[in-house]
CSV table of N, CA and C in Angstrom, one decimal:
chain,number,residue,atom,x,y,z
A,1,MET,N,-69.3,13.3,88.8
A,1,MET,CA,-70.2,14.6,89.2
A,1,MET,C,-71.0,15.0,87.9
A,2,THR,N,-72.0,15.1,88.2
A,2,THR,CA,-73.2,15.9,86.8
A,2,THR,C,-72.6,17.2,86.9
A,3,THR,N,-73.0,17.9,85.5
A,3,THR,CA,-73.1,19.2,85.0
A,3,THR,C,-74.0,20.0,86.0
A,4,ILE,N,-74.1,20.7,86.5
A,4,ILE,CA,-74.9,21.7,87.0
A,4,ILE,C,-74.9,22.8,85.9
A,5,TYR,N,-76.4,23.4,85.9
A,5,TYR,CA,-76.9,24.4,84.6
A,5,TYR,C,-77.0,25.5,85.4
A,6,ASP,N,-77.5,25.4,86.6
A,6,ASP,CA,-78.2,26.5,86.9
A,6,ASP,C,-78.6,26.5,88.8
A,7,LYS,N,-78.5,27.0,89.8
A,7,LYS,CA,-79.4,26.5,90.8
A,7,LYS,C,-79.6,27.8,91.5
A,8,ALA,N,-81.1,27.8,91.8
A,8,ALA,CA,-82.1,28.9,92.6
A,8,ALA,C,-81.4,29.8,93.4
A,9,LYS,N,-80.7,28.9,94.0
A,9,LYS,CA,-79.7,29.4,95.7
A,9,LYS,C,-78.7,30.4,94.7
A,10,TYR,N,-78.2,30.3,94.0
A,10,TYR,CA,-77.3,31.2,93.0
A,10,TYR,C,-77.9,32.4,93.0
A,11,HIS,N,-78.8,33.0,92.8
A,11,HIS,CA,-79.7,34.1,92.5
A,11,HIS,C,-80.0,34.7,93.7
A,12,TYR,N,-81.4,33.8,94.7
A,12,TYR,CA,-81.8,34.5,95.8
A,12,TYR,C,-80.7,34.9,96.8
A,13,GLU,N,-79.5,34.2,96.5
A,13,GLU,CA,-78.4,34.5,97.8
A,13,GLU,C,-77.8,36.0,97.4
A,14,ASN,N,-78.0,36.3,96.0
A,14,ASN,CA,-77.3,37.6,95.4
A,14,ASN,C,-78.9,38.7,95.4
A,15,PHE,N,-79.6,38.5,95.7
A,15,PHE,CA,-80.8,39.7,95.5
A,15,PHE,C,-80.5,40.9,95.7
A,16,GLU,N,-80.2,41.7,95.1
A,16,GLU,CA,-79.7,43.0,95.6
A,16,GLU,C,-80.7,43.7,96.6
A,17,GLU,N,-82.2,43.2,96.1
A,17,GLU,CA,-83.3,43.9,97.1
A,17,GLU,C,-83.9,43.0,97.6
A,18,ASP,N,-85.2,43.7,98.7
A,18,ASP,CA,-85.8,42.5,99.1
A,18,ASP,C,-86.9,41.8,98.5
A,19,LEU,N,-86.8,40.8,97.5
A,19,LEU,CA,-87.7,39.9,96.9
A,19,LEU,C,-88.3,38.9,97.6
A,20,PRO,N,-89.4,37.8,96.9
A,20,PRO,CA,-89.5,36.8,97.7
A,20,PRO,C,-88.6,35.7,96.8
A,21,GLN,N,-88.4,34.8,97.8
A,21,GLN,CA,-87.2,33.7,96.9
A,21,GLN,C,-87.7,33.0,95.6
A,22,LYS,N,-89.1,32.9,95.4
A,22,LYS,CA,-89.8,32.2,94.7
A,22,LYS,C,-88.9,33.0,93.2
A,23,GLN,N,-89.0,34.7,93.3
A,23,GLN,CA,-88.1,35.0,91.6
A,23,GLN,C,-87.2,34.2,91.3
A,24,ALA,N,-86.6,33.8,92.5
A,24,ALA,CA,-85.1,32.7,91.7
A,24,ALA,C,-85.2,32.0,91.0
A,25,TYR,N,-86.5,31.4,90.9
A,25,TYR,CA,-86.7,30.0,89.7
A,25,TYR,C,-87.4,30.5,88.4
A,26,VAL,N,-87.7,31.6,88.5
A,26,VAL,CA,-88.7,32.1,87.0
A,26,VAL,C,-88.1,31.9,86.1
A,27,HIS,N,-86.6,32.7,85.7
A,27,HIS,CA,-86.0,32.7,84.7
A,27,HIS,C,-85.6,31.2,84.1
A,28,THR,N,-85.2,30.6,85.2
A,28,THR,CA,-84.9,28.8,84.8
A,28,THR,C,-85.7,27.8,84.6
A,29,GLY,N,-86.8,28.3,85.4
A,29,GLY,CA,-87.9,27.5,85.2
A,29,GLY,C,-88.5,27.9,84.2
A,30,PHE,N,-89.0,29.0,83.3
A,30,PHE,CA,-89.4,28.7,81.9
A,30,PHE,C,-89.1,27.8,81.0
A,31,PHE,N,-87.6,27.9,81.2
A,31,PHE,CA,-87.0,26.8,80.4
A,31,PHE,C,-86.8,25.7,80.6
A,32,ILE,N,-86.8,25.2,81.9
A,32,ILE,CA,-87.5,23.8,82.4
A,32,ILE,C,-88.6,23.4,82.0
A,33,GLY,N,-89.7,24.4,81.8
A,33,GLY,CA,-90.9,24.3,81.6
A,33,GLY,C,-91.0,23.7,79.6
A,34,TRP,N,-90.4,24.7,79.5
A,34,TRP,CA,-90.2,24.4,77.8
A,34,TRP,C,-89.5,23.1,77.7
A,35,LEU,N,-88.8,22.4,78.2
A,35,LEU,CA,-87.8,21.4,78.2
A,35,LEU,C,-88.6,20.1,78.3
A,36,ILE,N,-89.4,20.2,79.4
A,36,ILE,CA,-90.4,19.7,79.8
A,36,ILE,C,-91.9,19.2,78.8
A,37,GLU,N,-92.1,20.4,78.3
A,37,GLU,CA,-93.1,20.4,77.2
A,37,GLU,C,-93.1,19.5,76.0
A,38,LYS,N,-91.4,19.8,75.7
A,38,LYS,CA,-90.9,19.1,74.5
A,38,LYS,C,-90.1,17.8,74.5
A,39,ASP,N,-90.7,17.2,75.6
A,39,ASP,CA,-90.2,15.6,76.3
A,39,ASP,C,-88.9,15.5,76.0
A,40,MET,N,-88.0,16.7,76.9
A,40,MET,CA,-86.8,16.5,76.7
A,40,MET,C,-86.2,16.1,77.9
A,41,VAL,N,-87.0,15.8,78.8
A,41,VAL,CA,-86.0,15.7,80.0
A,41,VAL,C,-86.0,14.3,80.1
A,42,SER,N,-85.0,13.7,81.0
A,42,SER,CA,-84.7,11.7,81.4
A,42,SER,C,-85.5,11.1,82.0
A,43,GLU,N,-85.2,9.8,81.9
A,43,GLU,CA,-86.5,9.1,82.1
A,43,GLU,C,-86.5,9.4,83.5
A,44,ASP,N,-85.6,9.0,84.4
A,44,ASP,CA,-85.1,9.4,85.9
A,44,ASP,C,-85.8,10.2,86.3
A,45,PHE,N,-86.0,11.7,85.8
A,45,PHE,CA,-86.7,12.8,85.9
A,45,PHE,C,-88.1,12.5,85.9
A,46,GLN,N,-88.4,12.0,85.0
A,46,GLN,CA,-89.5,11.8,84.6
A,46,GLN,C,-90.6,11.0,85.9
A,47,LYS,N,-89.8,9.8,86.1
A,47,LYS,CA,-90.0,8.8,87.1
A,47,LYS,C,-90.1,9.7,88.4
A,48,SER,N,-89.0,10.6,88.7
A,48,SER,CA,-89.2,11.1,90.1
A,48,SER,C,-90.1,12.2,90.5
A,49,PHE,N,-90.7,12.6,88.8
A,49,PHE,CA,-91.4,13.9,88.8
A,49,PHE,C,-92.5,13.9,88.4
A,50,GLU,N,-93.0,12.8,87.9
A,50,GLU,CA,-94.2,12.3,87.6
A,50,GLU,C,-95.2,13.4,87.3
A,51,ASN,N,-95.4,13.0,89.0
A,51,ASN,CA,-96.8,13.7,88.9
A,51,ASN,C,-96.6,15.7,89.2
A,52,LEU,N,-95.3,15.9,89.1
A,52,LEU,CA,-95.1,17.6,88.7
A,52,LEU,C,-95.2,18.0,87.3
A,53,ILE,N,-94.7,17.3,86.4
A,53,ILE,CA,-94.2,17.2,84.8
A,53,ILE,C,-96.1,16.8,84.7
A,54,ALA,N,-96.6,15.9,85.0
A,54,ALA,CA,-98.1,15.8,84.7
A,54,ALA,C,-99.1,16.8,84.9
A,55,ASP,N,-98.9,18.3,86.0
A,55,ASP,CA,-100.0,19.0,86.6
A,55,ASP,C,-99.3,19.7,85.7
A,56,PHE,N,-97.7,20.5,85.3
A,56,PHE,CA,-97.1,21.3,84.4
A,56,PHE,C,-98.2,21.1,83.1
A,57,LYS,N,-97.7,20.0,82.7
A,57,LYS,CA,-98.8,19.6,81.3
A,57,LYS,C,-100.1,20.3,81.3
A,58,LEU,N,-100.9,19.9,82.3
A,58,LEU,CA,-102.1,20.2,82.4
A,58,LEU,C,-102.3,22.1,82.9
A,59,ARG,N,-101.1,22.5,83.3
A,59,ARG,CA,-101.3,24.0,83.4
A,59,ARG,C,-101.9,24.2,84.9
A,60,LYS,N,-101.4,23.1,85.9
A,60,LYS,CA,-102.1,23.3,87.2
A,60,LYS,C,-100.7,24.1,87.7
A,61,ILE,N,-99.6,23.9,87.7
A,61,ILE,CA,-98.1,24.8,88.0
A,61,ILE,C,-97.4,24.9,86.9
A,62,THR,N,-97.0,25.8,87.3
A,62,THR,CA,-95.8,26.5,86.5
A,62,THR,C,-94.7,25.9,86.0
A,63,GLY,N,-94.0,26.0,85.4
A,63,GLY,CA,-92.6,25.6,85.4
A,63,GLY,C,-91.5,25.8,86.3
A,64,PRO,N,-91.7,27.5,86.8
A,64,PRO,CA,-90.6,27.5,88.0
A,64,PRO,C,-91.2,26.5,89.3
A,65,GLU,N,-92.6,26.5,89.1
A,65,GLU,CA,-92.9,25.9,90.3
A,65,GLU,C,-92.7,24.2,90.4
A,66,VAL,N,-91.8,23.6,89.1
A,66,VAL,CA,-91.9,22.6,88.8
A,66,VAL,C,-89.9,22.5,89.3
A,67,TYR,N,-89.2,23.7,89.3
A,67,TYR,CA,-88.1,23.9,89.3
A,67,TYR,C,-87.8,24.0,91.1
A,68,GLU,N,-88.9,24.3,91.7
A,68,GLU,CA,-88.5,24.8,93.0
A,68,GLU,C,-88.6,23.4,93.6
A,69,LYS,N,-90.3,22.7,93.1
A,69,LYS,CA,-90.3,21.6,93.9
A,69,LYS,C,-89.5,20.4,93.9
A,70,SER,N,-89.0,20.4,92.7
A,70,SER,CA,-88.3,19.4,92.0
A,70,SER,C,-86.3,19.5,92.9
A,71,GLY,N,-86.6,20.8,93.6
A,71,GLY,CA,-85.0,20.8,94.3
A,71,GLY,C,-84.1,22.1,94.1
A,72,GLY,N,-84.8,23.1,93.0
A,72,GLY,CA,-84.0,24.0,92.7
A,72,GLY,C,-82.6,24.3,91.9
A,73,VAL,N,-82.2,22.6,91.6
A,73,VAL,CA,-81.1,22.4,90.6
A,73,VAL,C,-81.6,21.9,89.4
A,74,PHE,N,-80.8,23.0,88.6
A,74,PHE,CA,-80.8,22.2,86.8
A,74,PHE,C,-80.1,21.7,86.4
A,75,ALA,N,-79.9,20.7,86.6
A,75,ALA,CA,-78.6,19.6,86.1
A,75,ALA,C,-78.8,18.6,84.8
A,76,LYS,N,-77.1,18.7,84.3
A,76,LYS,CA,-77.4,17.7,83.2
A,76,LYS,C,-78.8,16.4,83.0
A,77,ASP,N,-78.4,15.4,84.5
A,77,ASP,CA,-78.7,14.0,84.6
A,77,ASP,C,-80.6,14.7,84.5
A,78,MET,N,-81.0,15.8,84.5
A,78,MET,CA,-82.8,15.9,84.7
A,78,MET,C,-83.0,15.6,82.9
A,79,LEU,N,-82.2,15.7,81.9
A,79,LEU,CA,-82.7,15.8,80.6
A,79,LEU,C,-81.7,14.7,79.7
A,80,ASN,N,-82.5,14.3,78.8
A,80,ASN,CA,-82.3,13.4,77.9
A,80,ASN,C,-81.0,13.9,76.7
A,81,GLU,N,-80.7,13.5,75.9
A,81,GLU,CA,-79.2,13.7,75.7
A,81,GLU,C,-79.6,15.2,74.2
A,82,GLU,N,-80.8,15.2,73.7
A,82,GLU,CA,-81.7,16.6,73.0
A,82,GLU,C,-81.3,17.4,73.7
A,83,GLY,N,-81.8,17.1,75.1
A,83,GLY,CA,-82.1,18.2,75.7
A,83,GLY,C,-80.8,18.9,76.6
A,84,ASN,N,-79.8,18.0,76.7
A,84,ASN,CA,-78.6,18.8,76.8
A,84,ASN,C,-78.1,19.4,76.5
A,85,GLN,N,-77.7,18.8,75.0
A,85,GLN,CA,-77.3,19.7,73.4
A,85,GLN,C,-78.0,20.7,73.5
A,86,PHE,N,-79.4,20.9,73.6
A,86,PHE,CA,-79.9,22.0,73.0
A,86,PHE,C,-79.6,22.9,74.1
A,87,THR,N,-79.5,22.7,75.7
A,87,THR,CA,-79.3,23.3,76.6
A,87,THR,C,-78.1,23.7,76.8
A,88,MET,N,-77.1,23.2,76.2
A,88,MET,CA,-75.3,23.3,76.3
A,88,MET,C,-75.7,24.7,75.2
A,89,PHE,N,-76.1,24.3,74.1
A,89,PHE,CA,-76.1,25.3,72.8
A,89,PHE,C,-76.4,27.1,73.7
A,90,TYR,N,-77.7,26.8,74.1
A,90,TYR,CA,-78.7,27.7,74.0
A,90,TYR,C,-79.1,28.3,75.3
A,91,PHE,N,-78.8,27.4,76.6
A,91,PHE,CA,-78.8,27.9,78.4
A,91,PHE,C,-77.6,28.4,78.7
A,92,ASP,N,-76.8,27.8,78.5
A,92,ASP,CA,-75.4,28.2,79.1
A,92,ASP,C,-74.5,29.5,79.2
A,93,PHE,N,-74.7,30.2,80.7
A,93,PHE,CA,-74.3,31.6,81.1
A,93,PHE,C,-73.4,32.2,80.1
A,94,GLU,N,-72.5,31.7,79.8
A,94,GLU,CA,-71.4,32.3,79.5
A,94,GLU,C,-71.5,32.1,77.7
A,95,THR,N,-71.9,31.2,77.0
A,95,THR,CA,-72.2,31.0,75.7
A,95,THR,C,-73.4,31.3,74.6
A,96,GLY,N,-74.3,31.1,75.9
A,96,GLY,CA,-76.2,30.8,75.2
A,96,GLY,C,-76.7,31.8,74.9
A,97,GLU,N,-77.7,32.4,74.4
A,97,GLU,CA,-78.3,33.5,74.4
A,97,GLU,C,-79.6,33.3,74.9
A,98,TYR,N,-79.8,32.4,75.7
A,98,TYR,CA,-81.2,32.5,76.4
A,98,TYR,C,-81.3,33.8,77.6
A,99,ARG,N,-80.3,33.8,78.6
A,99,ARG,CA,-80.2,35.0,78.9
A,99,ARG,C,-80.3,36.4,78.5
A,100,TYR,N,-79.6,36.8,77.3
A,100,TYR,CA,-80.0,37.9,76.4
A,100,TYR,C,-81.6,37.6,75.8
A,101,HIS,N,-82.1,36.7,75.3
A,101,HIS,CA,-83.4,36.7,74.7
A,101,HIS,C,-84.5,37.3,75.6
A,102,TYR,N,-84.3,36.5,77.3
A,102,TYR,CA,-85.1,36.9,78.5
A,102,TYR,C,-85.1,38.1,78.5
A,103,LEU,N,-83.9,39.1,78.5
A,103,LEU,CA,-83.7,40.0,78.9
A,103,LEU,C,-84.4,41.0,77.4
A,104,GLU,N,-84.6,40.5,76.4
A,104,GLU,CA,-85.1,41.4,75.5
A,104,GLU,C,-86.6,41.3,75.6
A,105,ALA,N,-86.9,40.1,75.8
A,105,ALA,CA,-88.6,39.8,75.8
A,105,ALA,C,-89.3,40.4,77.1
A,106,PHE,N,-88.6,40.4,77.9
A,106,PHE,CA,-89.1,41.2,79.1
A,106,PHE,C,-88.3,42.1,79.1
A,107,ASP,N,-89.2,43.3,79.6
A,107,ASP,CA,-88.8,44.4,80.2
A,107,ASP,C,-88.3,44.4,81.4
A,108,CYS,N,-87.0,43.9,81.8
A,108,CYS,CA,-85.8,43.4,83.0
A,108,CYS,C,-85.8,44.7,83.5
A,109,GLU,N,-86.8,45.8,84.1
A,109,GLU,CA,-86.7,46.6,85.0
A,109,GLU,C,-86.9,46.2,86.4
A,110,PRO,N,-86.8,46.5,87.7
A,110,PRO,CA,-85.3,46.7,88.0
A,110,PRO,C,-84.3,45.7,87.7
A,111,SER,N,-84.9,44.4,87.0
A,111,SER,CA,-83.7,43.0,87.3
A,111,SER,C,-84.4,42.0,86.3
A,112,VAL,N,-83.8,41.1,86.3
A,112,VAL,CA,-84.5,39.7,85.7
A,112,VAL,C,-85.0,39.0,86.9
A,113,TYR,N,-85.3,39.4,88.0
A,113,TYR,CA,-85.9,38.8,89.0
A,113,TYR,C,-87.4,39.2,89.2
A,114,HIS,N,-87.5,40.0,88.3
A,114,HIS,CA,-89.1,41.0,88.5
A,114,HIS,C,-90.1,40.5,87.4
A,115,VAL,N,-89.5,39.3,86.8
A,115,VAL,CA,-90.5,39.0,85.8
A,115,VAL,C,-91.9,38.1,86.7
A,116,GLU,N,-92.5,38.0,86.4
A,116,GLU,CA,-93.7,37.4,87.3
A,116,GLU,C,-94.1,35.9,86.2
A,117,ASP,N,-94.0,35.1,86.8
A,117,ASP,CA,-94.3,33.7,87.1
A,117,ASP,C,-95.6,33.7,86.9
A,118,THR,N,-96.3,33.8,85.3
A,118,THR,CA,-97.5,33.4,84.9
A,118,THR,C,-97.3,32.9,83.9
A,119,TRP,N,-98.6,32.2,83.2
A,119,TRP,CA,-98.6,31.3,81.8
A,119,TRP,C,-98.5,32.4,80.6
A,120,GLU,N,-98.9,33.8,80.6
A,120,GLU,CA,-98.8,34.5,80.1
A,120,GLU,C,-97.0,34.8,79.4
A,121,ASN,N,-96.7,34.8,80.5
A,121,ASN,CA,-95.0,35.1,80.3
A,121,ASN,C,-94.7,34.0,79.5
A,122,TYR,N,-94.3,32.7,80.5
A,122,TYR,CA,-94.3,31.8,79.7
A,122,TYR,C,-94.1,31.5,78.3
A,123,ASP,N,-95.7,32.1,78.0
A,123,ASP,CA,-95.9,31.5,76.4
A,123,ASP,C,-95.2,32.3,76.1
A,124,HIS,N,-95.0,33.7,76.6
A,124,HIS,CA,-94.0,34.5,75.8
A,124,HIS,C,-92.8,34.3,75.6
A,125,ILE,N,-92.2,33.7,76.7
A,125,ILE,CA,-90.7,33.4,76.0
A,125,ILE,C,-90.4,31.9,75.5
A,126,LYS,N,-91.6,31.3,75.7
A,126,LYS,CA,-91.4,30.2,74.3
A,126,LYS,C,-91.4,30.2,73.4
A,127,GLU,N,-92.4,31.7,72.6
A,127,GLU,CA,-92.1,31.7,71.5
A,127,GLU,C,-90.6,31.9,71.3
A,128,TRP,N,-90.1,32.8,71.7
A,128,TRP,CA,-88.2,32.6,71.6
A,128,TRP,C,-87.4,31.7,71.7
A,129,ILE,N,-87.8,30.8,72.9
A,129,ILE,CA,-87.1,29.4,72.6
A,129,ILE,C,-87.5,28.5,71.4
A,130,ASP,N,-88.4,28.4,71.2
A,130,ASP,CA,-89.2,27.6,69.9
A,130,ASP,C,-88.3,28.0,68.8
A,131,ASN,N,-88.0,29.8,68.3
A,131,ASN,CA,-87.4,30.1,67.3
A,131,ASN,C,-86.1,29.5,67.1
A,132,GLU,N,-85.7,29.9,68.6
A,132,GLU,CA,-84.2,29.4,68.7
A,132,GLU,C,-83.6,27.6,68.4
A,133,TYR,N,-85.0,26.8,69.4
A,133,TYR,CA,-84.8,25.4,69.1
A,133,TYR,C,-84.8,24.9,67.6
A,134,GLU,N,-85.9,25.9,66.6
A,134,GLU,CA,-86.0,25.3,65.0
A,134,GLU,C,-84.5,26.3,64.1
A,135,TYR,N,-84.0,26.9,64.9
A,135,TYR,CA,-82.5,27.8,64.2
A,135,TYR,C,-81.3,26.6,64.6
A,136,TRP,N,-81.7,25.8,65.5
A,136,TRP,CA,-80.3,24.9,66.1
A,136,TRP,C,-80.9,23.7,65.8
A,137,CYS,N,-82.2,23.6,65.3
A,137,CYS,CA,-82.1,22.0,64.6
A,137,CYS,C,-81.8,22.0,63.2
A,138,GLU,N,-81.9,23.1,62.6
A,138,GLU,CA,-81.9,23.5,61.1
A,138,GLU,C,-80.2,23.6,61.0
A,139,LYS,N,-79.0,23.9,62.1
A,139,LYS,CA,-77.9,23.7,61.9
A,139,LYS,C,-77.0,22.8,62.2
A,140,ASN,N,-78.3,21.8,62.9
A,140,ASN,CA,-77.7,20.3,63.1
A,140,ASN,C,-77.6,19.5,62.1
A,141,GLU,N,-78.5,20.0,61.4
A,141,GLU,CA,-79.4,18.4,60.3
A,141,GLU,C,-77.9,17.6,59.6
């Protein structure tokens, strides 16, 4: 059984207010978009979602849209070795910093689910992820 990092349904099943279901894909989708941009997805994921990946890289669709259209499950088998190592370090809900950086990067009021799925927001959180990735690379040299 593969490791599951996140599922969108974990989030939309627990919305405290009436939000569109697509909001459950945003925070993890931004991270998945970054992984795609850095070519840290597995060969199987690349083959299975070649068109989605190409559209993302052309900015025709966003990371959250890729996440939604690829099934809404963020799992270990989607990533290559480097992608998994970094995800375990940074994205893990228990020990990683992504959630805290996301909350700091965006004024998440009233909740993390209110951040809009825009390229501007992706580019903003991308800077935070890039910085953490640089730190992680230096730490693991």
